[in-house]
Amino acid sequence: MPDLVFAIDPGSISSGLAAGHLRSGEVFHAGRIVPASGARADARRRMDEIAFGICRAIEAHNPTGEPALVVIEVPSGKVNAARHGGGGAGLAIYGEAVGVIRERVSRISFVEEVIHFDERRWTGGFSKEKRRRVAQSAWPGYSRKGDPGGDVSDAIALFKWFRTMGAKK
């Protein structure tokens, strides 16, 4: 299994990306990818721009082309009633964004595998607040201010979870 892992918390408005080394557990990059056209642009345009930004960031943080894994969250298919009022209208767009991002990163030459995990499995019921604390302890560069939706913290927490639990699947 490659040592280099890129973890993605995908979305259609913004996405989080974390890069780390499986053996050491070190997170060496984390950031938020937002579409240049803005949050109110056409959904498909946003998806394309986010996928492009993620691919560029992955390539920039692996200039030698070392073999890598990509770990990506996928929707559970369940709608959080407290967060979405029971409505699932955005779930289809979110699911499409996940698919676009997953497909694009799989084309990167050094990516050996794209592994997906259901959000309910990897979060284990831990709150967004707890996942933010994990991110703060794992990466000194993490800033809540620059992560309004928790995309970056979730990407970091997904990497940490994968290292301890998911890689053993």
mmCIF file with all atom_site columns, C-alpha atoms in Angstrom:
data_model
loop_
_atom_site.group_PDB
_atom_site.id
_atom_site.type_symbol
_atom_site.label_atom_id
_atom_site.label_alt_id
_atom_site.label_comp_id
_atom_site.label_asym_id
_atom_site.label_entity_id
_atom_site.label_seq_id
_atom_site.pdbx_PDB_ins_code
_atom_site.Cartn_x
_atom_site.Cartn_y
_atom_site.Cartn_z
_atom_site.occupancy
_atom_site.B_iso_or_equiv
_atom_site.pdbx_formal_charge
_atom_site.auth_seq_id
_atom_site.auth_comp_id
_atom_site.auth_asym_id
_atom_site.auth_atom_id
_atom_site.pdbx_PDB_model_num
ATOM 1   C CA . MET A 1 1   ? 0.000   0.000  0.000   1.00 0.00 ? 1   MET A CA 1
ATOM 2   C CA . PRO A 1 2   ? 1.409   3.431  -0.889  1.00 0.00 ? 2   PRO A CA 1
ATOM 3   C CA . ASP A 1 3   ? 2.543   5.688  1.948   1.00 0.00 ? 3   ASP A CA 1
ATOM 4   C CA . LEU A 1 4   ? 1.086   8.850  0.397   1.00 0.00 ? 4   LEU A CA 1
ATOM 5   C CA . VAL A 1 5   ? -2.643  9.420  0.947   1.00 0.00 ? 5   VAL A CA 1
ATOM 6   C CA . PHE A 1 6   ? -4.903  12.245 -0.197  1.00 0.00 ? 6   PHE A CA 1
ATOM 7   C CA . ALA A 1 7   ? -8.198  12.458 1.706   1.00 0.00 ? 7   ALA A CA 1
ATOM 8   C CA . ILE A 1 8   ? -11.124 14.372 0.215   1.00 0.00 ? 8   ILE A CA 1
ATOM 9   C CA . ASP A 1 9   ? -14.302 15.665 1.799   1.00 0.00 ? 9   ASP A CA 1
ATOM 10  C CA . PRO A 1 10  ? -16.121 16.445 -1.449  1.00 0.00 ? 10  PRO A CA 1
ATOM 11  C CA . GLY A 1 11  ? -18.868 18.929 -2.103  1.00 0.00 ? 11  GLY A CA 1
ATOM 12  C CA . SER A 1 12  ? -20.528 20.979 -4.797  1.00 0.00 ? 12  SER A CA 1
ATOM 13  C CA . ILE A 1 13  ? -19.797 24.353 -3.145  1.00 0.00 ? 13  ILE A CA 1
ATOM 14  C CA . SER A 1 14  ? -16.412 23.612 -1.600  1.00 0.00 ? 14  SER A CA 1
ATOM 15  C CA . SER A 1 15  ? -14.290 20.579 -0.809  1.00 0.00 ? 15  SER A CA 1
ATOM 16  C CA . GLY A 1 16  ? -11.614 19.769 1.730   1.00 0.00 ? 16  GLY A CA 1
ATOM 17  C CA . LEU A 1 17  ? -8.327  18.088 0.852   1.00 0.00 ? 17  LEU A CA 1
ATOM 18  C CA . ALA A 1 18  ? -5.695  16.675 3.195   1.00 0.00 ? 18  ALA A CA 1
ATOM 19  C CA . ALA A 1 19  ? -2.415  15.014 2.300   1.00 0.00 ? 19  ALA A CA 1
ATOM 20  C CA . GLY A 1 20  ? -0.481  12.805 4.638   1.00 0.00 ? 20  GLY A CA 1
ATOM 21  C CA . HIS A 1 21  ? 1.888   9.904  5.076   1.00 0.00 ? 21  HIS A CA 1
ATOM 22  C CA . LEU A 1 22  ? 0.326   6.656  6.183   1.00 0.00 ? 22  LEU A CA 1
ATOM 23  C CA . ARG A 1 23  ? 3.383   5.313  8.004   1.00 0.00 ? 23  ARG A CA 1
ATOM 24  C CA . SER A 1 24  ? 4.119   8.403  10.106  1.00 0.00 ? 24  SER A CA 1
ATOM 25  C CA . GLY A 1 25  ? 0.579   9.791  10.330  1.00 0.00 ? 25  GLY A CA 1
ATOM 26  C CA . GLU A 1 26  ? 1.902   13.228 9.416   1.00 0.00 ? 26  GLU A CA 1
ATOM 27  C CA . VAL A 1 27  ? -0.502  15.582 7.651   1.00 0.00 ? 27  VAL A CA 1
ATOM 28  C CA . PHE A 1 28  ? 1.656   17.814 5.477   1.00 0.00 ? 28  PHE A CA 1
ATOM 29  C CA . HIS A 1 29  ? -1.026  19.746 3.610   1.00 0.00 ? 29  HIS A CA 1
ATOM 30  C CA . ALA A 1 30  ? -4.667  20.607 4.073   1.00 0.00 ? 30  ALA A CA 1
ATOM 31  C CA . GLY A 1 31  ? -6.834  23.113 2.301   1.00 0.00 ? 31  GLY A CA 1
ATOM 32  C CA . ARG A 1 32  ? -10.222 24.130 1.000   1.00 0.00 ? 32  ARG A CA 1
ATOM 33  C CA . ILE A 1 33  ? -10.984 24.056 -2.713  1.00 0.00 ? 33  ILE A CA 1
ATOM 34  C CA . VAL A 1 34  ? -13.627 26.535 -3.873  1.00 0.00 ? 34  VAL A CA 1
ATOM 35  C CA . PRO A 1 35  ? -14.866 27.185 -7.403  1.00 0.00 ? 35  PRO A CA 1
ATOM 36  C CA . ALA A 1 36  ? -13.557 30.329 -9.073  1.00 0.00 ? 36  ALA A CA 1
ATOM 37  C CA . SER A 1 37  ? -17.053 31.051 -10.381 1.00 0.00 ? 37  SER A CA 1
ATOM 38  C CA . GLY A 1 38  ? -18.485 31.251 -6.850  1.00 0.00 ? 38  GLY A CA 1
ATOM 39  C CA . ALA A 1 39  ? -21.079 29.397 -4.811  1.00 0.00 ? 39  ALA A CA 1
ATOM 40  C CA . ARG A 1 40  ? -24.015 30.705 -6.847  1.00 0.00 ? 40  ARG A CA 1
ATOM 41  C CA . ALA A 1 41  ? -22.728 29.526 -10.219 1.00 0.00 ? 41  ALA A CA 1
ATOM 42  C CA . ASP A 1 42  ? -24.285 26.620 -12.106 1.00 0.00 ? 42  ASP A CA 1
ATOM 43  C CA . ALA A 1 43  ? -23.769 23.389 -10.136 1.00 0.00 ? 43  ALA A CA 1
ATOM 44  C CA . ARG A 1 44  ? -22.010 21.563 -12.971 1.00 0.00 ? 44  ARG A CA 1
ATOM 45  C CA . ARG A 1 45  ? -19.610 24.433 -13.499 1.00 0.00 ? 45  ARG A CA 1
ATOM 46  C CA . ARG A 1 46  ? -18.789 24.454 -9.777  1.00 0.00 ? 46  ARG A CA 1
ATOM 47  C CA . MET A 1 47  ? -18.214 20.691 -9.815  1.00 0.00 ? 47  MET A CA 1
ATOM 48  C CA . ASP A 1 48  ? -15.830 20.938 -12.766 1.00 0.00 ? 48  ASP A CA 1
ATOM 49  C CA . GLU A 1 49  ? -13.890 23.772 -11.146 1.00 0.00 ? 49  GLU A CA 1
ATOM 50  C CA . ILE A 1 50  ? -13.640 22.002 -7.787  1.00 0.00 ? 50  ILE A CA 1
ATOM 51  C CA . ALA A 1 51  ? -12.539 18.721 -9.413  1.00 0.00 ? 51  ALA A CA 1
ATOM 52  C CA . PHE A 1 52  ? -9.924  20.622 -11.436 1.00 0.00 ? 52  PHE A CA 1
ATOM 53  C CA . GLY A 1 53  ? -8.686  22.391 -8.289  1.00 0.00 ? 53  GLY A CA 1
ATOM 54  C CA . ILE A 1 54  ? -8.432  19.147 -6.354  1.00 0.00 ? 54  ILE A CA 1
ATOM 55  C CA . CYS A 1 55  ? -6.471  17.457 -9.157  1.00 0.00 ? 55  CYS A CA 1
ATOM 56  C CA . ARG A 1 56  ? -4.100  20.438 -9.407  1.00 0.00 ? 56  ARG A CA 1
ATOM 57  C CA . ALA A 1 57  ? -3.530  20.425 -5.645  1.00 0.00 ? 57  ALA A CA 1
ATOM 58  C CA . ILE A 1 58  ? -2.874  16.672 -5.581  1.00 0.00 ? 58  ILE A CA 1
ATOM 59  C CA . GLU A 1 59  ? -0.368  16.989 -8.416  1.00 0.00 ? 59  GLU A CA 1
ATOM 60  C CA . ALA A 1 60  ? 1.308   20.003 -6.763  1.00 0.00 ? 60  ALA A CA 1
ATOM 61  C CA . HIS A 1 61  ? 1.762   18.110 -3.495  1.00 0.00 ? 61  HIS A CA 1
ATOM 62  C CA . ASN A 1 62  ? 3.311   15.087 -5.180  1.00 0.00 ? 62  ASN A CA 1
ATOM 63  C CA . PRO A 1 63  ? 5.809   16.559 -7.658  1.00 0.00 ? 63  PRO A CA 1
ATOM 64  C CA . THR A 1 64  ? 7.830   13.321 -7.902  1.00 0.00 ? 64  THR A CA 1
ATOM 65  C CA . GLY A 1 65  ? 4.803   11.232 -8.845  1.00 0.00 ? 65  GLY A CA 1
ATOM 66  C CA . GLU A 1 66  ? 5.134   8.895  -5.870  1.00 0.00 ? 66  GLU A CA 1
ATOM 67  C CA . PRO A 1 67  ? 2.392   6.210  -5.871  1.00 0.00 ? 67  PRO A CA 1
ATOM 68  C CA . ALA A 1 68  ? -0.600  7.457  -3.898  1.00 0.00 ? 68  ALA A CA 1
ATOM 69  C CA . LEU A 1 69  ? -4.035  6.508  -2.648  1.00 0.00 ? 69  LEU A CA 1
ATOM 70  C CA . VAL A 1 70  ? -7.054  8.772  -2.636  1.00 0.00 ? 70  VAL A CA 1
ATOM 71  C CA . VAL A 1 71  ? -9.636  8.314  0.090   1.00 0.00 ? 71  VAL A CA 1
ATOM 72  C CA . ILE A 1 72  ? -12.966 10.016 -0.495  1.00 0.00 ? 72  ILE A CA 1
ATOM 73  C CA . GLU A 1 73  ? -16.154 10.331 1.511   1.00 0.00 ? 73  GLU A CA 1
ATOM 74  C CA . VAL A 1 74  ? -19.304 9.212  -0.268  1.00 0.00 ? 74  VAL A CA 1
ATOM 75  C CA . PRO A 1 75  ? -22.870 10.010 0.715   1.00 0.00 ? 75  PRO A CA 1
ATOM 76  C CA . SER A 1 76  ? -24.727 7.557  2.882   1.00 0.00 ? 76  SER A CA 1
ATOM 77  C CA . GLY A 1 77  ? -27.980 8.222  1.060   1.00 0.00 ? 77  GLY A CA 1
ATOM 78  C CA . LYS A 1 78  ? -29.565 9.330  4.306   1.00 0.00 ? 78  LYS A CA 1
ATOM 79  C CA . VAL A 1 79  ? -30.632 12.922 4.827   1.00 0.00 ? 79  VAL A CA 1
ATOM 80  C CA . ASN A 1 80  ? -29.850 14.521 8.161   1.00 0.00 ? 80  ASN A CA 1
ATOM 81  C CA . ALA A 1 81  ? -33.296 15.777 9.203   1.00 0.00 ? 81  ALA A CA 1
ATOM 82  C CA . ALA A 1 82  ? -31.862 18.203 11.747  1.00 0.00 ? 82  ALA A CA 1
ATOM 83  C CA . ARG A 1 83  ? -29.552 19.752 9.189   1.00 0.00 ? 83  ARG A CA 1
ATOM 84  C CA . HIS A 1 84  ? -31.702 19.540 6.057   1.00 0.00 ? 84  HIS A CA 1
ATOM 85  C CA . GLY A 1 85  ? -35.201 19.649 7.528   1.00 0.00 ? 85  GLY A CA 1
ATOM 86  C CA . GLY A 1 86  ? -35.845 16.195 6.120   1.00 0.00 ? 86  GLY A CA 1
ATOM 87  C CA . GLY A 1 87  ? -35.554 17.394 2.527   1.00 0.00 ? 87  GLY A CA 1
ATOM 88  C CA . GLY A 1 88  ? -33.083 15.697 0.230   1.00 0.00 ? 88  GLY A CA 1
ATOM 89  C CA . ALA A 1 89  ? -33.087 18.038 -2.762  1.00 0.00 ? 89  ALA A CA 1
ATOM 90  C CA . GLY A 1 90  ? -29.360 18.761 -2.471  1.00 0.00 ? 90  GLY A CA 1
ATOM 91  C CA . LEU A 1 91  ? -28.388 15.110 -2.073  1.00 0.00 ? 91  LEU A CA 1
ATOM 92  C CA . ALA A 1 92  ? -28.490 14.435 -5.817  1.00 0.00 ? 92  ALA A CA 1
ATOM 93  C CA . ILE A 1 93  ? -26.195 17.381 -6.573  1.00 0.00 ? 93  ILE A CA 1
ATOM 94  C CA . TYR A 1 94  ? -23.851 16.343 -3.769  1.00 0.00 ? 94  TYR A CA 1
ATOM 95  C CA . GLY A 1 95  ? -23.773 12.779 -5.066  1.00 0.00 ? 95  GLY A CA 1
ATOM 96  C CA . GLU A 1 96  ? -22.998 13.985 -8.565  1.00 0.00 ? 96  GLU A CA 1
ATOM 97  C CA . ALA A 1 97  ? -20.168 16.175 -7.218  1.00 0.00 ? 97  ALA A CA 1
ATOM 98  C CA . VAL A 1 98  ? -18.681 13.165 -5.433  1.00 0.00 ? 98  VAL A CA 1
ATOM 99  C CA . GLY A 1 99  ? -18.828 11.172 -8.676  1.00 0.00 ? 99  GLY A CA 1
ATOM 100 C CA . VAL A 1 100 ? -17.208 13.919 -10.762 1.00 0.00 ? 100 VAL A CA 1
ATOM 101 C CA . ILE A 1 101 ? -14.388 14.382 -8.244  1.00 0.00 ? 101 ILE A CA 1
ATOM 102 C CA . ARG A 1 102 ? -13.864 10.624 -7.823  1.00 0.00 ? 102 ARG A CA 1
ATOM 103 C CA . GLU A 1 103 ? -13.706 10.060 -11.568 1.00 0.00 ? 103 GLU A CA 1
ATOM 104 C CA . ARG A 1 104 ? -11.273 12.936 -12.191 1.00 0.00 ? 104 ARG A CA 1
ATOM 105 C CA . VAL A 1 105 ? -8.798  12.021 -9.456  1.00 0.00 ? 105 VAL A CA 1
ATOM 106 C CA . SER A 1 106 ? -8.778  8.410  -10.663 1.00 0.00 ? 106 SER A CA 1
ATOM 107 C CA . ARG A 1 107 ? -7.231  9.673  -13.921 1.00 0.00 ? 107 ARG A CA 1
ATOM 108 C CA . ILE A 1 108 ? -4.116  11.067 -12.191 1.00 0.00 ? 108 ILE A CA 1
ATOM 109 C CA . SER A 1 109 ? -1.251  8.845  -13.312 1.00 0.00 ? 109 SER A CA 1
ATOM 110 C CA . PHE A 1 110 ? 0.269   8.180  -9.873  1.00 0.00 ? 110 PHE A CA 1
ATOM 111 C CA . VAL A 1 111 ? -3.041  7.452  -8.120  1.00 0.00 ? 111 VAL A CA 1
ATOM 112 C CA . GLU A 1 112 ? -3.080  3.694  -7.634  1.00 0.00 ? 112 GLU A CA 1
ATOM 113 C CA . GLU A 1 113 ? -6.538  3.454  -6.132  1.00 0.00 ? 113 GLU A CA 1
ATOM 114 C CA . VAL A 1 114 ? -9.498  5.590  -5.105  1.00 0.00 ? 114 VAL A CA 1
ATOM 115 C CA . ILE A 1 115 ? -11.123 4.207  -1.981  1.00 0.00 ? 115 ILE A CA 1
ATOM 116 C CA . HIS A 1 116 ? -14.475 5.456  -0.768  1.00 0.00 ? 116 HIS A CA 1
ATOM 117 C CA . PHE A 1 117 ? -16.042 5.350  2.657   1.00 0.00 ? 117 PHE A CA 1
ATOM 118 C CA . ASP A 1 118 ? -19.606 6.079  3.652   1.00 0.00 ? 118 ASP A CA 1
ATOM 119 C CA . GLU A 1 119 ? -19.749 9.192  5.814   1.00 0.00 ? 119 GLU A CA 1
ATOM 120 C CA . ARG A 1 120 ? -21.589 7.340  8.585   1.00 0.00 ? 120 ARG A CA 1
ATOM 121 C CA . ARG A 1 121 ? -18.873 4.698  8.761   1.00 0.00 ? 121 ARG A CA 1
ATOM 122 C CA . TRP A 1 122 ? -15.833 6.924  9.017   1.00 0.00 ? 122 TRP A CA 1
ATOM 123 C CA . THR A 1 123 ? -17.346 9.632  11.234  1.00 0.00 ? 123 THR A CA 1
ATOM 124 C CA . GLY A 1 124 ? -18.624 7.037  13.673  1.00 0.00 ? 124 GLY A CA 1
ATOM 125 C CA . GLY A 1 125 ? -21.217 9.473  14.955  1.00 0.00 ? 125 GLY A CA 1
ATOM 126 C CA . PHE A 1 126 ? -18.586 11.966 16.111  1.00 0.00 ? 126 PHE A CA 1
ATOM 127 C CA . SER A 1 127 ? -19.769 15.555 15.913  1.00 0.00 ? 127 SER A CA 1
ATOM 128 C CA . LYS A 1 128 ? -18.353 18.124 13.515  1.00 0.00 ? 128 LYS A CA 1
ATOM 129 C CA . GLU A 1 129 ? -16.907 19.868 16.586  1.00 0.00 ? 129 GLU A CA 1
ATOM 130 C CA . LYS A 1 130 ? -14.958 16.772 17.617  1.00 0.00 ? 130 LYS A CA 1
ATOM 131 C CA . ARG A 1 131 ? -13.672 16.340 14.061  1.00 0.00 ? 131 ARG A CA 1
ATOM 132 C CA . ARG A 1 132 ? -12.484 19.973 14.107  1.00 0.00 ? 132 ARG A CA 1
ATOM 133 C CA . ARG A 1 133 ? -10.540 19.276 17.293  1.00 0.00 ? 133 ARG A CA 1
ATOM 134 C CA . VAL A 1 134 ? -8.905  16.275 15.599  1.00 0.00 ? 134 VAL A CA 1
ATOM 135 C CA . ALA A 1 135 ? -7.897  18.551 12.711  1.00 0.00 ? 135 ALA A CA 1
ATOM 136 C CA . GLN A 1 136 ? -6.440  21.169 15.048  1.00 0.00 ? 136 GLN A CA 1
ATOM 137 C CA . SER A 1 137 ? -4.321  18.598 16.844  1.00 0.00 ? 137 SER A CA 1
ATOM 138 C CA . ALA A 1 138 ? -3.223  16.877 13.622  1.00 0.00 ? 138 ALA A CA 1
ATOM 139 C CA . TRP A 1 139 ? -2.221  19.902 11.575  1.00 0.00 ? 139 TRP A CA 1
ATOM 140 C CA . PRO A 1 140 ? -0.902  23.155 13.065  1.00 0.00 ? 140 PRO A CA 1
ATOM 141 C CA . GLY A 1 141 ? -1.968  25.105 9.969   1.00 0.00 ? 141 GLY A CA 1
ATOM 142 C CA . TYR A 1 142 ? -5.660  24.339 10.476  1.00 0.00 ? 142 TYR A CA 1
ATOM 143 C CA . SER A 1 143 ? -7.870  27.403 10.900  1.00 0.00 ? 143 SER A CA 1
ATOM 144 C CA . ARG A 1 144 ? -11.558 27.296 11.748  1.00 0.00 ? 144 ARG A CA 1
ATOM 145 C CA . LYS A 1 145 ? -11.897 30.750 10.238  1.00 0.00 ? 145 LYS A CA 1
ATOM 146 C CA . GLY A 1 146 ? -10.775 29.452 6.841   1.00 0.00 ? 146 GLY A CA 1
ATOM 147 C CA . ASP A 1 147 ? -13.019 26.393 7.102   1.00 0.00 ? 147 ASP A CA 1
ATOM 148 C CA . PRO A 1 148 ? -16.606 27.602 7.574   1.00 0.00 ? 148 PRO A CA 1
ATOM 149 C CA . GLY A 1 149 ? -18.279 24.331 6.565   1.00 0.00 ? 149 GLY A CA 1
ATOM 150 C CA . GLY A 1 150 ? -15.733 22.012 8.146   1.00 0.00 ? 150 GLY A CA 1
ATOM 151 C CA . ASP A 1 151 ? -14.574 20.593 4.796   1.00 0.00 ? 151 ASP A CA 1
ATOM 152 C CA . VAL A 1 152 ? -10.880 20.844 5.680   1.00 0.00 ? 152 VAL A CA 1
ATOM 153 C CA . SER A 1 153 ? -11.326 19.430 9.174   1.00 0.00 ? 153 SER A CA 1
ATOM 154 C CA . ASP A 1 154 ? -13.290 16.520 7.733   1.00 0.00 ? 154 ASP A CA 1
ATOM 155 C CA . ALA A 1 155 ? -10.583 15.796 5.152   1.00 0.00 ? 155 ALA A CA 1
ATOM 156 C CA . ILE A 1 156 ? -7.940  15.771 7.920   1.00 0.00 ? 156 ILE A CA 1
ATOM 157 C CA . ALA A 1 157 ? -10.135 13.615 10.183  1.00 0.00 ? 157 ALA A CA 1
ATOM 158 C CA . LEU A 1 158 ? -10.845 11.235 7.275   1.00 0.00 ? 158 LEU A CA 1
ATOM 159 C CA . PHE A 1 159 ? -7.093  10.828 6.716   1.00 0.00 ? 159 PHE A CA 1
ATOM 160 C CA . LYS A 1 160 ? -6.534  10.159 10.430  1.00 0.00 ? 160 LYS A CA 1
ATOM 161 C CA . TRP A 1 161 ? -9.419  7.672  10.532  1.00 0.00 ? 161 TRP A CA 1
ATOM 162 C CA . PHE A 1 162 ? -8.165  5.898  7.409   1.00 0.00 ? 162 PHE A CA 1
ATOM 163 C CA . ARG A 1 163 ? -4.702  5.563  8.899   1.00 0.00 ? 163 ARG A CA 1
ATOM 164 C CA . THR A 1 164 ? -5.995  3.908  12.065  1.00 0.00 ? 164 THR A CA 1
ATOM 165 C CA . MET A 1 165 ? -9.115  2.083  10.879  1.00 0.00 ? 165 MET A CA 1
ATOM 166 C CA . GLY A 1 166 ? -9.814  2.263  7.173   1.00 0.00 ? 166 GLY A CA 1
ATOM 167 C CA . ALA A 1 167 ? -6.464  0.985  5.938   1.00 0.00 ? 167 ALA A CA 1
ATOM 168 C CA . LYS A 1 168 ? -7.235  -2.242 7.799   1.00 0.00 ? 168 LYS A CA 1
ATOM 169 C CA . LYS A 1 169 ? -10.464 -2.808 5.872   1.00 0.00 ? 169 LYS A CA 1
#
